[in-house]
Short mmCIF file of C-alpha atoms and ligand atoms in Angstrom, two decimals:
data_model
loop_
_atom_site.label_atom_id
_atom_site.label_comp_id
_atom_site.label_asym_id
_atom_site.label_seq_id
_atom_site.Cartn_x
_atom_site.Cartn_y
_atom_site.Cartn_z
CA MET A 8 -43.95 114.89 222.23
CA ASP A 9 -43.47 111.31 222.34
CA SER A 10 -45.55 109.22 224.27
CA ILE A 11 -45.49 105.02 225.16
CA LEU A 12 -47.73 102.54 224.17
CA VAL A 13 -47.90 99.22 226.92
CA LYS A 14 -49.42 96.71 226.44
CA GLY A 15 -50.00 94.39 229.81
CA ASN A 16 -48.60 90.73 228.52
CA GLY A 17 -48.27 88.21 231.69
CA PRO A 18 -44.91 87.38 233.20
CA LEU A 19 -41.89 88.56 231.79
CA LYS A 20 -38.51 86.92 231.33
CA GLY A 21 -35.33 87.62 230.26
CA GLU A 22 -31.70 89.95 231.23
CA ILE A 23 -31.72 93.28 231.49
CA PRO A 24 -27.97 95.47 231.47
CA ILE A 25 -27.63 97.99 233.89
CA ALA A 26 -26.29 101.45 232.64
CA GLY A 27 -23.68 104.23 234.43
CA ALA A 28 -25.37 105.40 237.02
CA LYS A 29 -26.99 109.59 236.29
CA ASN A 30 -26.72 110.87 239.34
CA ALA A 31 -23.13 109.68 239.71
CA CYS A 32 -21.87 111.06 235.99
CA LEU A 33 -23.87 114.39 237.02
CA THR A 34 -21.08 114.79 240.16
CA LEU A 35 -18.36 113.36 237.81
CA MET A 36 -18.41 115.34 234.94
CA PRO A 37 -17.73 118.51 236.82
CA ALA A 38 -14.32 117.56 238.08
CA THR A 39 -13.11 117.93 234.80
CA LEU A 40 -13.28 121.39 236.01
CA LEU A 41 -10.67 121.07 238.69
CA SER A 42 -7.70 120.02 236.72
CA GLU A 43 -5.90 120.99 233.53
CA GLU A 44 -5.56 116.95 232.57
CA PRO A 45 -7.77 115.03 230.60
CA LEU A 46 -10.66 113.12 232.71
CA THR A 47 -12.28 109.80 230.76
CA LEU A 48 -15.05 108.34 232.57
CA THR A 49 -16.21 104.92 231.47
CA ASN A 50 -19.76 103.15 231.83
CA ALA A 51 -21.28 106.59 230.91
CA PRO A 52 -25.21 106.44 230.66
CA ARG A 53 -26.82 107.95 227.64
CA LEU A 54 -29.31 110.44 228.78
CA SER A 55 -30.42 113.76 227.73
CA ASP A 56 -28.98 114.98 231.41
CA ILE A 57 -25.99 113.81 230.41
CA ALA A 58 -26.16 115.85 226.90
CA THR A 59 -27.19 119.21 229.13
CA MET A 60 -24.07 119.14 231.54
CA THR A 61 -22.09 117.97 228.13
CA GLN A 62 -23.31 121.90 227.03
CA LEU A 63 -23.02 123.36 229.70
CA LEU A 64 -19.15 122.47 230.26
CA GLN A 65 -18.30 123.37 226.85
CA SER A 66 -20.16 126.52 227.37
CA LEU A 67 -17.36 127.07 230.03
CA GLY A 68 -14.94 126.27 227.60
CA ALA A 69 -14.63 122.47 228.34
CA GLU A 70 -13.92 119.87 225.48
CA VAL A 71 -15.99 116.88 226.07
CA ALA A 72 -16.38 114.34 223.85
CA ALA A 73 -18.98 110.85 223.81
CA LEU A 74 -17.02 108.16 222.26
CA GLN A 75 -17.97 104.41 221.75
CA ASP A 76 -21.42 105.24 221.15
CA GLY A 77 -21.54 107.57 224.20
CA LEU A 78 -20.17 105.03 227.22
CA VAL A 79 -16.72 106.79 227.69
CA LEU A 80 -17.05 110.56 227.89
CA ALA A 81 -13.83 112.33 227.58
CA LEU A 82 -13.34 115.14 229.61
CA SER A 83 -11.06 118.57 229.23
CA SER A 84 -10.90 121.60 230.49
CA HIS A 85 -7.35 122.68 229.88
CA ALA A 86 -8.84 126.31 228.45
CA ILE A 87 -11.76 127.45 230.88
CA ASP A 88 -12.99 130.83 229.64
CA ASN A 89 -15.52 131.68 230.74
CA HIS A 90 -16.75 131.42 234.72
CA ARG A 91 -20.94 132.07 233.82
CA ALA A 92 -23.25 129.17 233.96
CA ASP A 93 -25.83 130.38 231.78
CA TYR A 94 -29.67 130.37 233.42
CA ASP A 95 -30.69 128.57 229.27
CA ILE A 96 -29.14 125.91 230.42
CA VAL A 97 -29.17 125.62 234.55
CA ARG A 98 -32.84 125.71 234.30
CA LYS A 99 -33.14 122.62 232.02
CA MET A 100 -31.36 120.69 235.23
CA ARG A 101 -30.87 121.40 238.25
CA ALA A 102 -27.72 119.35 238.54
CA SER A 103 -25.86 122.35 236.85
CA ILE A 104 -25.54 124.03 240.27
CA LEU A 105 -22.50 121.51 240.50
CA VAL A 106 -19.86 123.79 238.36
CA LEU A 107 -19.91 126.32 241.09
CA GLY A 108 -17.87 124.44 243.65
CA PRO A 109 -14.75 123.35 241.00
CA MET A 110 -15.01 126.55 239.37
CA LEU A 111 -14.39 128.73 242.57
CA ALA A 112 -11.83 126.04 243.41
CA ARG A 113 -10.40 126.10 240.47
CA ASP A 114 -10.08 130.18 239.58
CA GLY A 115 -11.25 131.47 242.46
CA HIS A 116 -14.27 133.11 241.14
CA ALA A 117 -17.49 131.84 239.05
CA VAL A 118 -21.33 133.28 238.20
CA VAL A 119 -23.77 130.63 238.45
CA SER A 120 -27.52 130.76 237.45
CA LEU A 121 -29.52 129.84 240.54
CA PRO A 122 -31.80 126.28 239.64
CA GLY A 123 -35.52 127.86 239.92
CA GLY A 124 -38.37 125.72 241.31
CA CYS A 125 -39.08 122.04 240.74
CA ALA A 126 -42.48 119.76 240.17
CA ILE A 127 -41.16 117.53 243.11
CA GLY A 128 -40.64 120.39 246.40
CA ALA A 129 -39.08 123.88 246.15
CA ARG A 130 -35.44 122.45 246.11
CA PRO A 131 -33.47 125.28 247.67
CA VAL A 132 -29.46 125.16 247.55
CA ASP A 133 -28.74 127.25 250.39
CA LEU A 134 -26.55 124.51 251.75
CA HIS A 135 -24.38 124.31 248.69
CA LEU A 136 -23.92 127.70 249.49
CA LYS A 137 -23.38 127.97 253.43
CA ALA A 138 -20.76 125.13 252.74
CA LEU A 139 -18.43 126.93 250.87
CA GLU A 140 -18.99 130.37 252.46
CA ALA A 141 -17.89 128.17 255.42
CA MET A 142 -14.64 127.47 253.07
CA GLY A 143 -14.05 131.60 252.54
CA ALA A 144 -16.42 132.08 249.48
CA ASP A 145 -17.73 135.61 248.78
CA LEU A 146 -21.25 134.65 247.83
CA ASP A 147 -23.90 137.57 246.37
CA LEU A 148 -26.75 136.55 245.05
CA ARG A 149 -28.19 139.05 241.94
CA ASP A 150 -30.35 139.40 239.22
CA GLY A 151 -31.00 135.04 239.53
CA TYR A 152 -27.07 134.51 239.86
CA VAL A 153 -24.92 133.51 241.96
CA HIS A 154 -21.74 135.99 242.31
CA ALA A 155 -19.10 133.65 243.72
CA LYS A 156 -15.34 134.82 244.32
CA ALA A 157 -12.52 133.09 246.54
CA PRO A 158 -10.83 135.95 248.86
CA GLY A 159 -7.07 135.34 247.35
CA GLY A 160 -8.41 133.45 244.61
CA ARG A 161 -8.56 130.21 246.81
CA LEU A 162 -10.67 128.72 249.03
CA LYS A 163 -9.77 127.77 252.43
CA GLY A 164 -10.13 124.29 254.48
CA ALA A 165 -12.91 124.36 257.45
CA VAL A 166 -15.31 121.85 259.39
CA PHE A 167 -18.67 121.83 258.01
CA GLU A 168 -22.26 120.32 259.81
CA PHE A 169 -25.02 120.10 256.72
CA PRO A 170 -28.07 120.54 258.98
CA LEU A 171 -30.03 118.07 256.97
CA VAL A 172 -28.45 115.59 254.68
CA SER A 173 -28.10 116.86 250.80
CA VAL A 174 -26.73 114.69 248.33
CA GLY A 175 -25.95 117.97 246.27
CA ALA A 176 -24.09 120.42 248.81
CA THR A 177 -22.25 117.54 249.92
CA GLU A 178 -20.56 116.68 246.12
CA ASN A 179 -20.27 120.84 245.49
CA ALA A 180 -18.72 120.87 248.93
CA LEU A 181 -16.56 117.74 248.40
CA LEU A 182 -15.53 118.80 244.67
CA ALA A 183 -14.07 122.37 246.16
CA ALA A 184 -12.41 120.67 249.20
CA THR A 185 -9.79 119.08 246.86
CA LEU A 186 -8.41 122.52 245.81
CA ALA A 187 -8.77 124.34 249.33
CA LYS A 188 -5.89 125.12 251.51
CA GLY A 189 -5.80 122.81 254.34
CA THR A 190 -8.36 120.67 255.84
CA THR A 191 -11.97 120.60 255.26
CA VAL A 192 -14.66 118.32 257.37
CA LEU A 193 -17.74 117.60 256.50
CA LYS A 194 -20.07 116.55 258.60
CA ASN A 195 -23.77 114.93 258.50
CA ALA A 196 -22.44 114.39 255.05
CA ALA A 197 -25.13 112.50 252.25
CA ARG A 198 -23.51 108.57 251.95
CA GLU A 199 -24.80 107.99 248.83
CA PRO A 200 -22.68 105.51 246.35
CA GLU A 201 -22.62 108.39 244.02
CA ILE A 202 -20.89 110.13 246.75
CA VAL A 203 -18.61 107.63 246.82
CA ASP A 204 -17.86 107.24 243.69
CA LEU A 205 -17.08 110.83 243.38
CA ALA A 206 -14.78 110.62 246.21
CA ARG A 207 -13.16 107.33 244.16
CA CYS A 208 -12.72 109.25 241.45
CA LEU A 209 -11.71 112.42 242.89
CA ARG A 210 -9.05 110.21 244.78
CA ARG A 211 -7.59 109.12 241.11
CA MET A 212 -6.55 112.65 240.21
CA GLY A 213 -4.71 112.85 243.31
CA ALA A 214 -7.01 114.18 245.82
CA GLN A 215 -6.61 113.61 249.54
CA ILE A 216 -10.25 111.95 250.55
CA GLU A 217 -11.11 109.61 254.34
CA GLY A 218 -14.64 108.76 255.19
CA GLU A 219 -16.56 108.63 252.15
CA GLY A 220 -19.60 106.92 252.57
CA SER A 221 -19.29 107.02 256.35
CA GLY A 222 -21.24 110.55 256.95
CA THR A 223 -18.26 112.29 257.51
CA ILE A 224 -15.38 113.42 255.08
CA THR A 225 -12.35 114.76 255.35
CA ILE A 226 -10.27 116.22 252.46
CA GLN A 227 -6.60 117.26 252.99
CA GLY A 228 -6.17 120.11 249.75
CA VAL A 229 -3.80 119.61 247.42
CA ASP A 230 -2.44 122.27 244.57
CA ARG A 231 -3.95 120.42 242.18
CA LEU A 232 -5.52 117.91 240.36
CA HIS A 233 -4.21 115.67 237.74
CA GLY A 234 -5.69 113.15 234.81
CA ALA A 235 -7.59 109.93 235.77
CA THR A 236 -9.65 107.22 234.30
CA HIS A 237 -12.85 106.41 236.42
CA PRO A 238 -16.12 104.13 235.55
CA VAL A 239 -18.89 105.36 236.64
CA VAL A 240 -20.73 103.38 238.94
CA THR A 241 -23.73 100.93 238.62
CA ASP A 242 -27.30 102.94 238.53
CA ARG A 243 -28.90 101.58 241.78
CA ILE A 244 -32.22 103.41 240.98
CA GLU A 245 -32.50 102.00 237.39
CA LEU A 246 -31.43 98.64 239.21
CA GLY A 247 -34.37 99.30 241.82
CA THR A 248 -37.08 100.28 238.36
CA TYR A 249 -36.08 97.45 236.74
CA MET A 250 -35.86 94.40 239.45
CA LEU A 251 -39.61 95.88 239.88
CA VAL A 252 -40.51 94.71 236.83
CA PRO A 253 -41.13 90.80 237.37
CA ALA A 254 -42.47 91.73 240.99
CA ILE A 255 -45.02 93.84 239.07
CA ALA A 256 -45.58 91.69 236.14
CA GLY A 257 -44.69 87.94 237.04
CA GLY A 258 -41.82 86.27 236.27
CA GLU A 259 -38.29 86.46 236.39
CA VAL A 260 -35.47 88.85 235.18
CA GLU A 261 -31.62 88.99 235.88
CA CYS A 262 -30.24 93.11 236.27
CA LEU A 263 -27.01 92.44 234.95
CA GLY A 264 -24.25 95.00 236.97
CA GLY A 265 -26.54 94.96 239.95
CA ARG A 266 -25.73 94.59 243.48
CA LEU A 267 -27.29 94.25 246.54
CA GLU A 268 -25.22 96.54 248.56
CA LEU A 269 -27.01 99.24 245.96
CA VAL A 270 -29.99 98.44 246.99
CA GLY A 271 -30.05 96.94 250.04
CA ALA A 272 -32.76 98.95 252.04
CA PHE A 273 -35.16 98.51 249.07
CA ALA A 274 -34.26 94.78 248.33
CA GLU A 275 -35.33 94.21 251.91
CA LYS A 276 -38.72 95.70 251.16
CA LEU A 277 -39.00 93.77 248.41
CA ASP A 278 -38.36 90.22 250.39
CA ALA A 279 -41.14 91.62 252.76
CA ALA A 280 -43.91 92.08 249.79
CA GLY A 281 -43.02 88.30 248.85
CA VAL A 282 -40.35 89.12 246.14
CA SER A 283 -37.32 87.19 245.65
CA VAL A 284 -34.34 89.04 244.98
CA THR A 285 -31.19 86.35 244.56
CA GLU A 286 -27.51 87.72 243.64
CA THR A 287 -25.69 86.05 240.63
CA ALA A 288 -22.68 86.12 239.45
CA ARG A 289 -23.61 88.42 236.84
CA GLY A 290 -25.93 90.62 239.20
CA LEU A 291 -29.51 90.47 240.62
CA LYS A 292 -32.26 87.99 240.02
CA VAL A 293 -36.04 88.50 240.55
CA SER A 294 -38.90 86.45 241.04
CA ARG A 295 -42.42 86.47 242.06
CA LYS A 296 -44.01 83.25 241.56
CA ASN A 297 -48.01 82.99 241.97
CA GLY A 298 -49.84 85.35 243.68
CA ARG A 299 -50.22 88.80 244.49
CA VAL A 300 -47.69 90.65 246.50
CA ARG A 301 -48.58 91.36 250.12
CA ALA A 302 -48.79 95.23 251.17
CA VAL A 303 -45.63 97.13 253.25
CA ASP A 304 -45.04 100.10 254.73
CA VAL A 305 -42.38 102.29 252.95
CA THR A 306 -40.68 106.05 254.73
CA THR A 307 -38.25 107.05 251.95
CA GLU A 308 -34.51 108.53 253.77
CA PRO A 309 -31.40 109.17 252.65
CA PHE A 310 -28.85 106.11 251.72
CA PRO A 311 -28.59 104.06 253.21
CA GLY A 312 -32.54 104.14 254.12
CA PHE A 313 -35.33 103.87 251.19
CA PRO A 314 -34.22 106.16 248.04
CA THR A 315 -37.01 108.40 247.28
CA ASP A 316 -36.26 107.84 244.22
CA LEU A 317 -37.49 104.48 244.27
CA GLN A 318 -40.95 105.60 246.16
CA ALA A 319 -43.38 106.17 243.03
CA GLN A 320 -42.11 102.92 241.45
CA MET A 321 -43.17 101.16 244.39
CA MET A 322 -46.26 102.81 244.68
CA ALA A 323 -47.03 100.90 241.57
CA LEU A 324 -46.31 97.79 242.96
CA LEU A 325 -48.25 98.48 246.04
CA CYS A 326 -51.51 98.89 244.02
CA THR A 327 -51.89 95.97 243.14
CA ALA A 328 -50.65 94.37 246.56
CA GLU A 329 -53.09 91.95 248.80
CA GLY A 330 -53.73 94.69 251.61
CA THR A 331 -52.75 98.26 252.85
CA SER A 332 -49.47 99.83 252.60
CA VAL A 333 -48.90 102.93 253.52
CA LEU A 334 -46.25 105.57 252.09
CA GLU A 335 -43.95 108.14 253.44
CA GLU A 336 -42.16 110.43 251.78
CA LYS A 337 -39.67 112.41 253.57
CA ILE A 338 -37.68 113.56 251.42
CA PHE A 339 -39.38 116.09 248.70
CA GLU A 340 -42.76 117.71 249.67
CA ASN A 341 -44.26 117.21 246.35
CA ARG A 342 -43.86 113.85 245.25
CA PHE A 343 -47.02 112.28 245.14
CA MET A 344 -47.69 113.59 241.86
CA HIS A 345 -47.91 109.54 240.00
CA ALA A 346 -50.81 108.78 242.22
CA PRO A 347 -53.27 110.78 240.41
CA GLU A 348 -52.28 109.09 237.36
CA LEU A 349 -52.08 105.62 238.75
CA MET A 350 -55.54 106.23 240.24
CA ARG A 351 -57.11 106.81 236.75
CA MET A 352 -55.92 103.30 235.89
CA GLY A 353 -57.85 101.82 239.13
CA ALA A 354 -56.20 102.12 241.51
CA ARG A 355 -57.13 103.03 245.24
CA ILE A 356 -54.61 105.36 246.63
CA ASP A 357 -55.05 108.03 249.50
CA VAL A 358 -53.08 111.18 249.74
CA ARG A 359 -52.54 113.50 252.68
CA GLY A 360 -49.19 115.94 252.71
CA GLY A 361 -46.11 113.52 253.04
CA THR A 362 -48.23 110.44 253.66
CA ALA A 363 -50.01 107.94 250.69
CA THR A 364 -52.29 105.37 251.78
CA VAL A 365 -52.36 102.37 248.73
CA THR A 366 -55.35 99.64 249.48
CA GLY A 367 -54.53 97.11 246.88
CA VAL A 368 -56.87 96.39 244.39
CA GLU A 369 -57.14 93.16 242.07
CA LYS A 370 -56.27 94.50 238.97
CA LEU A 371 -54.96 98.13 237.17
CA ARG A 372 -56.72 98.65 233.89
CA GLY A 373 -55.31 100.43 231.48
CA ALA A 374 -55.57 104.23 230.75
CA PRO A 375 -54.27 107.17 228.92
CA VAL A 376 -51.98 109.03 231.35
CA MET A 377 -49.33 112.45 231.98
CA ALA A 378 -46.25 111.99 233.12
CA THR A 379 -44.48 114.52 235.98
CA ASP A 380 -41.39 114.03 236.88
CA LEU A 381 -38.71 111.24 235.59
CA ARG A 382 -39.61 108.58 238.54
CA ALA A 383 -43.39 109.46 237.53
CA SER A 384 -42.93 109.06 234.36
CA VAL A 385 -41.81 105.06 234.74
CA SER A 386 -43.53 103.65 237.58
CA LEU A 387 -46.54 104.70 234.64
CA ILE A 388 -45.03 102.47 232.91
CA LEU A 389 -44.48 99.67 235.30
CA ALA A 390 -47.90 100.25 235.83
CA GLY A 391 -48.44 99.35 232.53
CA LEU A 392 -46.88 95.98 231.99
CA ALA A 393 -49.46 94.39 235.01
CA ALA A 394 -52.98 96.50 233.70
CA GLU A 395 -55.23 94.87 231.88
CA GLY A 396 -55.57 96.48 228.16
CA GLU A 397 -53.66 99.44 226.77
CA THR A 398 -51.91 102.24 228.86
CA VAL A 399 -50.57 105.83 227.22
CA VAL A 400 -48.31 107.63 229.19
CA SER A 401 -47.47 110.78 227.47
CA ARG A 402 -44.93 113.27 228.25
CA VAL A 403 -41.80 110.88 228.09
CA TYR A 404 -39.23 113.51 227.90
CA HIS A 405 -39.05 112.92 231.56
CA LEU A 406 -38.15 109.52 231.29
CA ASP A 407 -35.29 109.85 228.87
CA ARG A 408 -33.54 112.19 231.10
CA GLY A 409 -32.86 109.23 233.35
CA TYR A 410 -33.50 105.82 231.28
CA GLU A 411 -32.03 105.03 228.19
CA ARG A 412 -33.41 102.68 225.85
CA VAL A 413 -36.42 101.45 228.08
CA GLU A 414 -38.80 99.62 225.30
CA GLU A 415 -35.49 98.26 224.32
CA LYS A 416 -34.82 96.44 227.42
CA LEU A 417 -38.11 95.77 228.22
CA SER A 418 -39.16 94.19 225.00
CA ALA A 419 -36.13 92.17 225.27
CA CYS A 420 -38.00 90.19 228.49
CA GLY A 421 -41.31 90.08 225.89
CA ALA A 422 -43.27 92.93 227.29
CA ARG A 423 -45.51 94.63 224.68
CA ILE A 424 -44.22 98.51 224.68
CA GLU A 425 -43.66 100.92 221.71
CA ARG A 426 -42.71 104.22 221.71
CA ILE A 427 -45.65 106.84 219.45
CA ARG A 428 -43.55 109.67 218.08
CA GLY A 429 -44.79 113.44 218.56
CA ASN A 430 -44.64 115.47 216.17
C1 EPZ B 25 -30.43 114.02 244.31
O1 EPZ B 25 -31.10 115.28 244.11
C2 EPZ B 25 -30.55 113.50 243.44
N1 EPZ B 25 -29.97 114.43 242.20
C3 EPZ B 25 -32.13 113.58 243.28
O2 EPZ B 25 -32.81 112.81 242.41
C4 EPZ B 25 -32.57 112.76 244.55
O3 EPZ B 25 -33.69 112.78 244.90
C5 EPZ B 25 -31.82 113.41 245.48
O4 EPZ B 25 -30.10 113.30 245.81
C6 EPZ B 25 -31.77 112.56 247.30
O5 EPZ B 25 -31.55 111.56 246.95
C7 EPZ B 25 -28.79 113.83 241.39
O6 EPZ B 25 -28.34 113.45 242.35
C8 EPZ B 25 -28.55 114.62 240.01
P1 EPZ B 25 -30.83 116.80 247.99
P2 EPZ B 25 -30.37 116.88 245.16
O7 EPZ B 25 -30.03 118.12 248.14
O8 EPZ B 25 -28.98 116.75 245.59
C9 EPZ B 25 -33.01 120.26 250.73
C10 EPZ B 25 -33.84 112.19 240.29
O9 EPZ B 25 -35.05 111.11 239.99
N2 EPZ B 25 -32.10 120.83 250.64
O10 EPZ B 25 -30.26 115.56 249.21
O11 EPZ B 25 -31.02 117.93 244.86
C11 EPZ B 25 -34.05 119.74 249.72
O12 EPZ B 25 -35.20 120.23 249.33
C12 EPZ B 25 -33.38 112.86 241.56
O13 EPZ B 25 -32.77 110.94 239.55
C13 EPZ B 25 -32.33 121.98 250.72
O14 EPZ B 25 -33.55 122.29 252.00
O15 EPZ B 25 -31.11 116.51 246.74
C14 EPZ B 25 -35.15 118.34 249.61
O16 EPZ B 25 -35.90 118.39 250.54
C15 EPZ B 25 -34.73 113.38 241.86
N3 EPZ B 25 -30.97 123.17 250.68
C16 EPZ B 25 -33.38 117.48 250.62
O17 EPZ B 25 -32.01 118.42 251.15
C17 EPZ B 25 -29.87 122.61 250.19
O18 EPZ B 25 -29.39 123.38 249.84
C18 EPZ B 25 -32.56 116.72 250.10
O19 EPZ B 25 -32.00 117.09 248.88
C19 EPZ B 25 -30.07 121.46 249.54
C20 EPZ B 25 -30.97 120.21 249.80
#
């Protein structure tokens, strides 16, 4: 297994291009199942999770070609000959559940493996199933699979209120409702930019959708969707991660393609911590001049609140802040596994349930640490950029799921970072 070596190297300076969003691309790709005509996604991220979704769609009979060095995905589902999403693929990536709604909407039947457990929380899919049942689906959970049927071969429009905000369940229901008979209204729906991007893509394919981003989405079902070309929205989590580079190590970095409205709540916390964020013609410029950042309190919430996917990275920053910060993780019940690793680097963190109290220290020290999940892995790399000495982060396969070319992007800003190939 590969690991990454980081040597603290003082203030960093440069520009970092931000890729297309993993979490948008993973819900855009299954949209191909809703039409027999080609779907082309541009600005696609080059990540192992995208390769897994490609493998899954190909296992159903879809054609998926990665063009232009992987930046363009050409998808076509004119000949779907298998409606079973197998455990062997689904267990690698929970987002695989997002083929359930589109397959059911397309052909009225599907068999999809349940995703199973996850390091950061139980992560059930009950809301995905309840929304599809509201649209008339018959669901039978058997042998670890969801066996789904749409009576009469077609889902029907429905009004469904999510008891809690779920990004994935909103996406599955939105995808399915585009071909349902009648009107669907999704209430207390997720408002994430990835949902807005999905609605935009579906509208390019001929879907009738209103209200995405508002919390209430109305979809007028149509008989068929056509082909389209759609640019994947910028990855706001990758953006936030790289905005933290100058915040943690000092210096100035311009994140190319970044937009403030994608990271509003996060940028406000950086500002409160004494980090300057300015919009430029090409993106967002972030800098921290002198002295330590100030402690700030953070609570994770659904968009437009502070994203849970930036909580670990923010904790890395607050480890060397002036004062004590309180981080509350409200979305996932087990998302502080980076804390003990940061403590190996000299951080002072007290975790009690969903609350972590971080007392800032002058300086972190490099150490061998272990990645436990995607966002935890990058938080350890960020901490290493500001630590004295060497940090070696192992199990970076987690990182490759959501960050492309980290070493290149950070070295371009003067960081001393290299990948150590494992056997
Ligand atoms: C998406 O996961 C993202 N993944 C996650 O990013 C992100 O952390 C999460 O949204 C929240 O923003 C992708 O888009 C592929 P949820 P998702 O359904 O859809 C509970 C990353 O690092 N829930 O909004 O799985 C659930 O347990 C990943 O890129 C149910 O109870 O998240 C959680 O507590 C990690 N029943 C809460 O809702 C359900 O049926 C929010 O989960 C569904 C969810």
